[in-house]
């Protein structure tokens, strides 16, 4: 049994011009202590697929799947109340855009402590101490003082780290990290990746890492799924992906690395038909 | 040649937490920073998270005012505290914010987002505005059918491209981009970097490009500045900075860059297997 197993997931949005199919039948699984990286085209349904697991899509979305199981429990048939207990505690997500998930009206300390109160029922002093510890773990200097900052008083990368602190606050069994290090310089990125890998080893956490950063994939992933236009193009062990990519899309993607620039323009990928691309 | 942009000893302090009972404290977000940038050149700024890059970006684009120091544009001193920002200055200088979602009005359709700067700053007729907005959408790799959608209906990388399209639609002469490609897949990233290079060749655009991605910086920059705790600890030509970094922090940065070569992956997997055994 996998920690998370999703089979034949589809997500479509009801829009003014008809149905838009954002995810078109994706299979995905991750085990405890494993890092699954999801890479692929911008707009290919990576975030939407994971938000469907979290149950956080807007009402215009229709989700179907043959199965969606977390830790042996069926997420599709679970009641909303049961799901709320799991989400945020056993399954946590670092969202792609920190500023949309942090509340501008509350201090970051309050927001972290609220997670600890709601899911773990911690008392006030314990909460405060844990919040300071979490901010320290994500590399925020002067954490005691920073608890009192509002999101607009923090830099982009500081807010991103507050989000990470909130996501790991309850030691989740599964962490879904959607572009978790885009606003971080490489030294702090390294510190965060080391922290996530450490949590994995310590608590047996499963980690799904959505990222465009090929270096992050190389430094963290066990297995990689490549997505394009709502479909899975390829699934491979990390070494295999770098040494022998199967799908033409993956090969084209790797070729677009800035290091590969020849002359003064970069290679891009033009108009693939995803149906032709699925690796045989 | 006069520089398009020159900063002399720019500093920015924030006063935080001042209450009835305490004086609060001062954050020195940018400290005594100077540089000068010629037309058609690209200055890349890298640095620690929280080192003052976005603060500097807001000062350079006349959104926020420095606490001290002087700013010159095309040789003329600019002080928005005294003169405000004229329509002409607004047209010349544009910014792509680090957080695209926060800078888009959730109730405004993308077509209107793109046409608005043209409406406010030019006398273009509506048909031409529409045409230009559609062109821009396609240039950043989106589709004409996206014109009538709202911001929440887009992926992170699609929103980032909308912000880029909005910033270049007025043909600015100086463009400050704060992490403009961090949410883009490599192919779209390449497309955007190529587009920026085209615009620079065609119109002599000047860029200040803030990024954490050193391989992007190495590809795009003419000059590089490294910021650490509000200071510019390193500033020089791209080749000089990459080949002979002077400051310890710059060397730390280079050393922390993730490695995507097969040997490094093999070594990491072996370490993980050994730790699990
Ligand atoms: N609420 C919505 N209504 C309509 N379409 C939507 C909505 N949310 C997302 N989409 C569309 O679904 C597709 C998948 O979006 P998603 O956010 O999953 O992309 P992504 O793979 O995470 O991309 P990125 O790498 O740019 O973040 C996109 O084409 C997007 O425009
Ligand atoms: N409005 C504000 N009030 C108080 N402090 C602020 C404010 N804005 C920024 N700061 C502080 O100023 C410092 C510099 O912030 P800035 O956003 O410029 O950093 P940055 O280099 O852009 O970082 P990142 O790479 O994480 O985006 C940070 O310590 C931040 O907390
Ligand atoms: Mg996304
Ligand atoms: Mg910033």
XYZ file of C-alpha atoms and ligand atoms in Angstrom:
621
model
C 0.000 0.000 0.000
C 1.258 3.440 -0.932
C 1.012 6.470 1.344
C -0.884 8.299 -1.390
C -2.287 6.636 -4.449
C -4.299 8.396 -7.114
C -5.586 6.620 -10.193
C -6.986 8.179 -13.355
C -7.468 11.636 -11.893
C -9.317 14.188 -13.999
C -10.128 17.779 -13.141
C -12.226 20.067 -15.283
C -13.356 23.651 -14.762
C -16.691 25.071 -15.716
C -15.861 28.308 -17.551
C -17.944 30.818 -19.486
C -16.839 29.190 -22.731
C -17.487 25.607 -21.621
C -15.565 22.901 -19.811
C -11.806 23.231 -19.539
C -9.942 19.982 -18.856
C -6.953 20.849 -16.702
C -6.007 17.294 -15.661
C -6.717 14.436 -18.059
C -6.311 11.098 -16.376
C -3.194 11.118 -14.223
C -1.853 8.245 -12.085
C 0.355 9.080 -9.178
C 1.652 7.500 -6.015
C 4.167 8.253 -3.302
C 5.455 6.174 -0.398
C 6.596 7.094 3.086
C 10.247 8.256 3.046
C 10.051 8.885 -0.666
C 10.486 12.072 -2.679
C 8.408 12.303 -5.808
C 9.174 15.292 -8.009
C 6.579 16.580 -10.450
C 7.977 18.699 -13.243
C 6.526 19.936 -16.478
C 4.980 22.643 -18.510
C 3.582 25.747 -16.874
C -0.203 25.285 -16.880
C -0.038 21.496 -17.227
C -2.158 20.841 -14.131
C 0.487 20.189 -11.476
C -0.958 22.538 -8.864
C -4.553 21.711 -9.740
C -3.927 17.963 -9.357
C -2.443 18.455 -5.888
C -5.129 20.921 -4.813
C -7.681 18.236 -5.716
C -5.971 15.852 -3.292
C -6.185 18.564 -0.636
C -9.861 19.172 -1.483
C -9.137 22.850 -2.016
C -10.385 23.510 -5.539
C -13.133 26.073 -6.146
C -16.756 25.016 -6.735
C -16.339 25.393 -10.521
C -14.031 22.354 -10.520
C -15.200 18.784 -11.097
C -12.861 16.080 -9.847
C -13.108 12.412 -10.814
C -10.763 9.527 -10.092
C -10.875 5.735 -10.058
C -9.301 5.979 -6.638
C -7.701 8.505 -4.328
C -6.374 6.913 -1.172
C -4.281 8.381 1.587
C -2.858 6.068 4.247
C -5.442 3.428 3.365
C -8.391 5.812 3.591
C -10.555 6.805 0.649
C -10.424 10.574 0.257
C -13.196 10.671 -2.340
C -15.938 9.238 -0.143
C -14.753 10.716 3.147
C -17.016 13.311 4.782
C -15.966 16.943 4.642
C -15.510 16.992 8.414
C -13.222 13.935 8.385
C -11.214 15.394 5.554
C -10.695 18.704 7.365
C -9.109 16.813 10.256
C -6.590 15.149 7.989
C -5.816 18.091 5.753
C -3.334 20.451 7.355
C -2.287 17.843 9.920
C -1.507 14.534 8.206
C -1.327 16.002 4.719
C 0.064 19.515 4.453
C 0.816 21.680 1.480
C 3.249 24.500 0.830
C 1.356 26.652 -1.655
C 2.906 28.099 -4.769
C 2.035 31.701 -3.966
C 2.653 32.464 -0.291
C 0.903 35.819 -0.346
C -2.390 34.249 -1.391
C -2.411 31.848 1.529
C -1.095 34.091 4.281
C -3.665 36.414 5.800
C -2.445 40.028 5.519
C -4.377 41.047 8.642
C -2.618 38.778 11.154
C 0.973 38.529 12.305
C 2.920 35.538 11.043
C 3.308 34.338 14.631
C -0.450 34.267 15.118
C -0.929 32.342 11.877
C 1.600 29.668 12.781
C 0.200 29.351 16.302
C -3.326 29.032 14.930
C -2.292 25.879 13.043
C -0.828 24.426 16.248
C -3.932 25.306 18.256
C -6.428 23.991 15.685
C -4.751 20.693 14.815
C -2.768 19.842 17.938
C -4.701 21.708 20.637
C -1.490 23.162 22.055
C -1.657 25.664 24.906
C -0.412 29.216 24.595
C 3.151 29.004 25.921
C 3.833 25.715 24.190
C 2.538 27.184 20.930
C 4.711 30.239 21.204
C 7.822 28.172 21.868
C 7.083 25.853 18.957
C 6.447 28.789 16.592
C 9.831 30.281 17.478
C 11.485 26.928 16.926
C 9.805 26.529 13.532
C 10.876 29.983 12.341
C 14.410 29.193 13.451
C 14.336 25.912 11.530
C 13.415 27.709 8.305
C 16.271 30.154 8.796
C 14.426 33.340 9.798
C 16.794 35.512 11.837
C 15.552 36.901 15.194
C 12.492 34.623 15.269
C 11.121 36.003 18.572
C 10.844 39.451 17.055
C 9.681 38.222 13.665
C 6.615 36.560 15.204
C 5.158 40.048 15.477
C 5.663 40.940 11.815
C 2.813 41.153 9.339
C 3.291 39.503 5.928
C 3.784 42.855 4.154
C 6.723 43.563 6.453
C 8.527 40.441 5.302
C 10.435 39.780 2.096
C 9.110 37.354 -0.541
C 11.411 34.588 0.635
C 10.666 35.219 4.314
C 6.941 34.771 3.645
C 7.658 31.629 1.687
C 9.514 30.277 4.707
C 6.627 31.173 7.025
C 4.420 29.035 4.755
C 6.911 26.190 5.020
C 6.938 26.546 8.817
C 3.123 26.308 8.866
C 3.139 23.260 6.608
C 5.637 21.295 8.696
C 4.208 22.503 12.034
C 2.218 19.315 12.690
C 4.846 16.882 11.357
C 2.652 15.711 8.466
C 2.860 12.195 7.033
C 2.698 13.642 3.545
C 3.996 17.040 2.523
C 3.071 18.492 -0.855
C 5.502 21.283 -1.697
C 4.457 23.398 -4.686
C 7.491 25.364 -5.877
C 8.665 25.778 -2.271
C 11.961 27.536 -2.938
C 11.265 29.954 -5.813
C 11.864 33.013 -3.626
C 14.938 31.668 -1.843
C 18.585 32.186 -2.610
C 20.541 28.985 -3.108
C 22.087 28.931 0.374
C 18.712 29.144 2.111
C 17.215 26.833 -0.501
C 19.822 24.277 0.487
C 19.010 24.732 4.155
C 15.282 24.208 3.452
C 15.851 21.145 1.280
C 18.112 19.657 3.949
C 15.402 20.330 6.533
C 12.739 18.580 4.441
C 14.977 15.587 3.811
C 15.776 15.453 7.531
C 12.058 15.471 8.433
C 11.599 12.631 5.997
C 14.225 10.479 7.544
C 13.076 11.289 11.064
C 9.297 10.948 10.688
C 9.135 8.797 7.559
C 7.382 11.637 5.780
C 6.441 11.285 2.115
C 7.231 14.327 -0.007
C 5.793 15.491 -3.302
C 7.890 18.278 -4.744
C 6.498 20.305 -7.632
C 9.327 22.283 -9.163
C 10.669 23.843 -12.342
C 14.133 23.808 -10.887
C 16.035 20.909 -12.411
C 18.792 21.322 -9.817
C 16.241 20.805 -7.024
C 15.009 17.658 -8.754
C 18.559 16.354 -9.037
C 19.287 17.081 -5.374
C 16.113 15.702 -3.783
C 14.019 13.371 -5.941
C 13.853 9.591 -5.892
C 11.326 9.428 -8.667
C 10.081 11.983 -11.198
C 6.790 12.471 -13.035
C 6.804 14.732 -16.091
C 3.534 16.469 -17.019
C 2.465 18.213 -20.204
C -0.975 19.604 -21.082
C -2.804 17.753 -18.322
C -1.171 14.404 -19.040
C 1.691 12.379 -17.694
C 4.463 12.142 -20.271
C 6.907 10.067 -18.340
C 7.678 8.541 -14.987
C 11.223 7.571 -14.142
C 13.771 7.117 -11.392
C 15.765 10.322 -11.022
C 18.958 8.856 -12.444
C 17.112 7.367 -15.386
C 15.450 10.701 -16.108
C 18.792 12.443 -16.397
C 20.649 9.695 -18.205
C 17.964 8.311 -20.514
C 14.832 10.485 -20.727
C 12.144 8.549 -22.596
C 9.738 11.243 -23.685
C 10.688 13.757 -26.394
C 9.090 16.432 -24.197
C 11.474 15.633 -21.327
C 14.434 15.763 -23.687
C 13.337 19.118 -25.073
C 12.777 20.428 -21.545
C 16.271 19.482 -20.418
C 17.690 21.062 -23.562
C 16.194 24.438 -22.609
C 18.507 24.850 -19.587
C 20.258 28.246 -19.774
C 23.591 26.412 -19.499
C 22.844 24.964 -22.911
C 22.596 28.308 -24.656
C 24.378 28.338 -27.960
C 24.703 31.765 -29.474
C 22.596 34.438 -27.859
C 19.156 32.779 -27.822
C 17.855 29.755 -25.922
C 16.196 26.694 -27.412
C 12.431 26.498 -26.746
C 9.799 23.828 -27.252
C 7.228 24.565 -29.899
C 3.843 22.960 -30.427
C 4.161 19.346 -29.361
C 1.019 17.287 -29.544
C 0.782 15.549 -26.162
C -0.908 12.520 -27.729
C 2.229 11.858 -29.792
C 4.479 12.432 -26.853
C 3.456 9.839 -24.304
C 6.488 7.659 -23.907
C 5.964 4.234 -25.403
C 27.043 58.712 -22.461
C 24.815 59.503 -19.482
C 23.559 56.538 -17.564
C 19.882 55.604 -17.860
C 19.892 54.923 -14.169
C 22.262 55.930 -11.444
C 21.993 55.349 -7.705
C 24.245 57.179 -5.263
C 24.408 56.029 -1.676
C 20.801 54.861 -1.552
C 19.567 53.672 1.846
C 16.143 52.604 3.047
C 15.138 52.114 6.680
C 11.880 50.630 7.908
C 10.577 51.468 11.366
C 8.668 48.539 12.804
C 6.794 47.702 15.958
C 6.707 51.201 17.411
C 3.904 51.280 19.985
C 2.867 53.444 22.874
C 5.195 51.466 25.094
C 8.268 50.921 23.010
C 10.187 52.777 20.353
C 10.215 49.693 18.138
C 13.223 49.030 15.997
C 14.714 50.033 12.725
C 15.395 47.628 9.877
C 18.158 48.875 7.590
C 16.850 47.153 4.476
C 19.203 48.843 1.982
C 22.509 50.371 3.018
C 24.451 52.930 1.063
C 24.113 51.387 -2.327
C 25.530 52.872 -5.529
C 25.619 51.783 -9.151
C 25.203 53.133 -12.620
C 23.614 51.463 -15.615
C 23.886 52.402 -19.286
C 21.191 52.154 -21.922
C 20.633 48.704 -23.369
C 22.460 46.932 -20.543
C 21.285 44.386 -17.986
C 22.183 44.557 -14.317
C 21.379 41.350 -12.436
C 20.922 41.499 -8.691
C 21.312 38.338 -6.659
C 21.547 37.967 -2.929
C 20.310 36.499 0.265
C 16.587 36.272 0.874
C 15.718 39.405 2.865
C 18.790 41.349 1.727
C 16.849 44.307 0.310
C 16.450 43.467 -3.382
C 12.699 44.064 -3.636
C 13.048 47.187 -1.497
C 15.621 48.517 -3.962
C 13.361 47.539 -6.891
C 10.524 49.632 -5.456
C 12.831 52.625 -5.084
C 14.187 52.321 -8.635
C 10.660 52.179 -10.047
C 9.513 55.211 -8.057
C 7.003 53.325 -5.947
C 8.810 53.860 -2.679
C 11.218 56.573 -1.594
C 14.733 56.093 -0.283
C 15.480 57.282 3.256
C 18.665 58.871 1.996
C 20.806 59.004 -1.113
C 20.156 60.173 -4.660
C 18.604 58.675 -7.755
C 19.236 59.906 -11.313
C 17.357 58.993 -14.471
C 18.890 59.992 -17.801
C 21.168 62.248 -15.805
C 18.375 64.133 -14.003
C 17.863 63.866 -10.250
C 14.565 62.224 -9.319
C 12.898 62.772 -5.983
C 9.327 61.514 -5.901
C 8.862 63.006 -2.440
C 9.205 66.477 -3.974
C 7.790 66.149 -7.465
C 5.554 63.051 -7.418
C 5.587 60.730 -10.437
C 4.626 62.199 -13.799
C 2.822 60.266 -16.539
C 5.989 60.441 -18.561
C 8.098 58.864 -15.796
C 5.477 56.141 -15.329
C 5.706 55.239 -18.982
C 9.460 55.085 -18.953
C 9.862 52.882 -15.894
C 7.986 49.647 -15.302
C 8.206 46.820 -12.789
C 7.316 43.133 -12.733
C 6.566 42.361 -9.103
C 7.904 39.336 -7.280
C 4.388 38.254 -6.358
C 2.279 38.470 -9.522
C -1.007 37.436 -7.925
C -0.874 40.242 -5.376
C -0.346 42.764 -8.147
C -3.363 41.659 -10.211
C -6.868 42.831 -9.397
C -8.917 39.641 -8.910
C -12.005 41.241 -10.445
C -10.301 42.443 -13.592
C -10.204 40.274 -16.714
C -6.772 39.726 -18.202
C -7.606 41.668 -21.348
C -8.480 44.680 -19.223
C -5.341 44.219 -17.116
C -3.284 44.556 -20.291
C -5.289 47.375 -21.869
C -5.393 49.508 -18.739
C -1.852 50.956 -18.958
C -2.555 51.912 -22.570
C -5.793 53.588 -21.538
C -4.161 55.526 -18.718
C -0.937 56.497 -20.412
C -1.625 56.783 -24.159
C -4.299 58.125 -26.481
C -4.592 54.867 -28.405
C -8.095 54.081 -29.738
C -9.831 51.062 -28.217
C -9.475 48.766 -31.241
C -5.743 49.325 -31.310
C -5.470 48.744 -27.545
C -7.248 45.444 -27.942
C -5.041 44.423 -30.832
C -1.891 45.272 -28.913
C -3.060 43.422 -25.796
C -3.781 40.301 -27.854
C -0.335 40.498 -29.461
C 1.257 40.768 -26.037
C -0.620 37.701 -24.740
C 0.744 35.616 -27.576
C 4.262 37.000 -27.158
C 4.440 35.711 -23.591
C 3.146 32.298 -24.634
C -0.513 32.623 -23.667
C -3.527 32.297 -25.948
C -6.057 34.784 -27.338
C -8.821 32.878 -25.520
C -7.230 33.859 -22.206
C -8.295 37.461 -22.856
C -11.587 37.187 -20.967
C -10.402 35.117 -18.009
C -9.865 36.288 -14.456
C -6.503 36.006 -12.620
C -7.551 33.104 -10.371
C -8.146 30.953 -13.447
C -4.452 30.889 -14.278
C -1.540 28.840 -13.080
C 1.329 30.507 -11.187
C 3.532 30.693 -14.246
C 0.723 31.985 -16.437
C 0.106 34.827 -13.970
C 3.789 35.642 -13.963
C 3.642 36.005 -17.746
C 0.604 38.281 -17.510
C 2.590 40.561 -15.215
C 5.458 40.600 -17.726
C 3.098 41.381 -20.613
C 1.571 44.254 -18.635
C 4.983 45.714 -17.878
C 6.277 45.701 -21.454
C 3.089 46.786 -23.205
C 3.964 50.477 -22.782
C 7.422 50.102 -24.344
C 9.233 51.317 -21.228
C 12.894 52.278 -21.430
C 13.765 50.837 -18.018
C 12.286 47.594 -16.783
C 12.845 46.209 -13.295
C 12.009 42.513 -13.050
C 11.777 40.910 -9.603
C 12.116 37.124 -9.961
C 10.298 37.167 -13.312
C 10.962 33.578 -14.368
C 10.905 31.703 -11.049
C 7.492 30.105 -11.748
C 8.176 29.153 -15.361
C 9.129 25.824 -16.844
C 12.437 25.843 -18.688
C 10.855 26.160 -22.094
C 8.642 29.115 -21.215
C 11.556 30.601 -19.292
C 13.646 30.368 -22.455
C 10.849 31.972 -24.451
C 10.610 34.902 -21.998
C 14.388 35.382 -21.818
C 14.533 35.383 -25.618
C 11.695 37.917 -25.742
C 13.557 40.187 -23.313
C 16.687 39.884 -25.461
C 14.687 40.754 -28.602
C 13.201 43.842 -26.958
C 16.632 44.902 -25.802
C 18.056 44.560 -29.321
C 15.126 46.324 -30.908
C 14.438 49.178 -28.480
C 17.602 49.416 -26.387
C 15.694 48.480 -23.242
C 17.590 48.576 -19.977
C 16.949 45.868 -17.394
C 17.430 45.418 -13.694
C 16.905 41.699 -13.266
C 16.520 40.261 -9.770
C 16.942 36.508 -9.615
C 18.028 33.657 -7.388
C 18.834 31.489 -10.372
C 22.534 31.844 -11.046
C 22.438 30.085 -14.387
C 19.791 32.550 -15.604
C 21.879 35.431 -14.275
C 24.967 34.160 -15.984
C 23.056 33.918 -19.230
C 21.333 37.310 -19.146
C 23.516 39.758 -17.202
C 26.085 42.283 -18.347
C 26.774 43.351 -14.791
C 26.111 41.569 -11.530
C 25.491 42.908 -8.047
C 25.426 40.643 -5.005
C 23.482 41.839 -1.969
C 23.903 40.634 1.579
C 22.213 42.183 4.632
C 21.267 45.309 2.711
C 24.704 45.938 1.253
C 26.125 45.448 -2.187
C 29.037 43.196 -1.257
C 30.038 42.578 -4.846
C 29.506 44.547 -8.060
C 31.223 44.040 -11.369
C 31.002 42.664 -14.866
C 29.395 39.255 -15.202
C 32.597 37.531 -16.187
C 34.553 39.112 -13.372
C 31.977 38.145 -10.735
C 31.539 34.575 -11.966
C 35.186 33.901 -12.621
C 36.801 35.733 -9.710
C 34.271 36.390 -6.945
C 35.813 38.696 -4.344
C 33.433 38.362 -1.434
C 33.019 35.310 0.779
C 29.223 35.447 0.476
C 29.414 35.285 -3.321
C 31.591 32.203 -3.064
C 29.147 30.652 -0.589
C 26.338 31.283 -3.068
C 28.172 29.644 -5.934
C 29.052 26.665 -3.775
C 25.404 26.149 -2.752
C 24.101 25.980 -6.314
C 22.356 22.631 -6.808
C 24.213 20.190 -8.976
C 22.360 18.368 -11.706
C 25.215 16.241 -13.025
C 24.838 12.488 -13.012
C 27.793 11.891 -10.677
C 26.260 14.092 -7.981
C 22.894 12.332 -8.295
C 24.570 8.925 -7.996
C 26.463 10.031 -4.909
C 23.326 11.391 -3.255
C 21.313 8.219 -3.943
C 24.133 6.131 -2.506
C 24.164 8.254 0.664
C 20.399 7.878 1.046
C 20.564 4.110 0.578
C 23.361 3.848 3.147
C 21.443 5.942 5.695
C 18.318 3.776 5.284
C 20.216 0.510 5.703
N -10.264 28.233 -11.413
C -9.899 27.920 -12.654
N -10.749 28.087 -13.698
C -10.371 27.775 -14.951
N -9.166 27.287 -15.301
C -8.280 27.114 -14.319
C -8.582 27.418 -12.945
N -7.492 27.135 -12.193
C -6.545 26.680 -13.050
N -7.007 26.672 -14.327
C -6.272 26.220 -15.510
O -5.858 24.887 -15.288
C -4.593 24.655 -15.895
C -3.655 23.981 -14.912
O -3.300 24.918 -13.899
P -2.213 24.582 -12.783
O -2.245 25.730 -11.820
O -2.434 23.231 -12.242
O -0.869 24.613 -13.634
P 0.622 24.259 -13.143
O 1.034 23.010 -13.832
O 0.676 24.287 -11.661
O 1.430 25.470 -13.775
P 2.596 26.424 -13.165
O 3.849 25.648 -13.326
O 2.548 27.628 -14.071
O 2.240 26.737 -11.749
C -4.097 25.997 -16.415
O -4.236 26.040 -17.816
C -5.000 27.011 -15.752
O -5.228 28.104 -16.612
N 7.241 47.287 4.907
C 8.241 46.781 5.635
N 8.314 47.035 6.956
C 9.307 46.524 7.694
N 10.302 45.751 7.226
C 10.293 45.477 5.927
C 9.264 45.968 5.069
N 9.513 45.511 3.815
C 10.630 44.773 3.900
N 11.107 44.755 5.167
C 12.327 44.063 5.630
O 13.406 44.568 4.870
C 14.324 43.520 4.539
C 14.531 43.483 3.039
O 13.335 43.043 2.412
P 13.234 42.821 0.817
O 11.830 42.457 0.534
O 13.782 44.012 0.132
O 14.216 41.577 0.633
P 14.571 40.734 -0.697
O 16.035 40.853 -0.917
O 13.676 41.127 -1.800
O 14.270 39.240 -0.220
P 13.621 37.978 -1.023
O 14.714 37.442 -1.869
O 13.264 37.038 0.097
O 12.438 38.480 -1.772
C 13.740 42.231 5.126
O 14.371 41.948 6.341
C 12.281 42.568 5.364
O 11.770 41.868 6.452
Mg 1.432 25.631 -10.309
Mg 12.145 40.126 -2.797
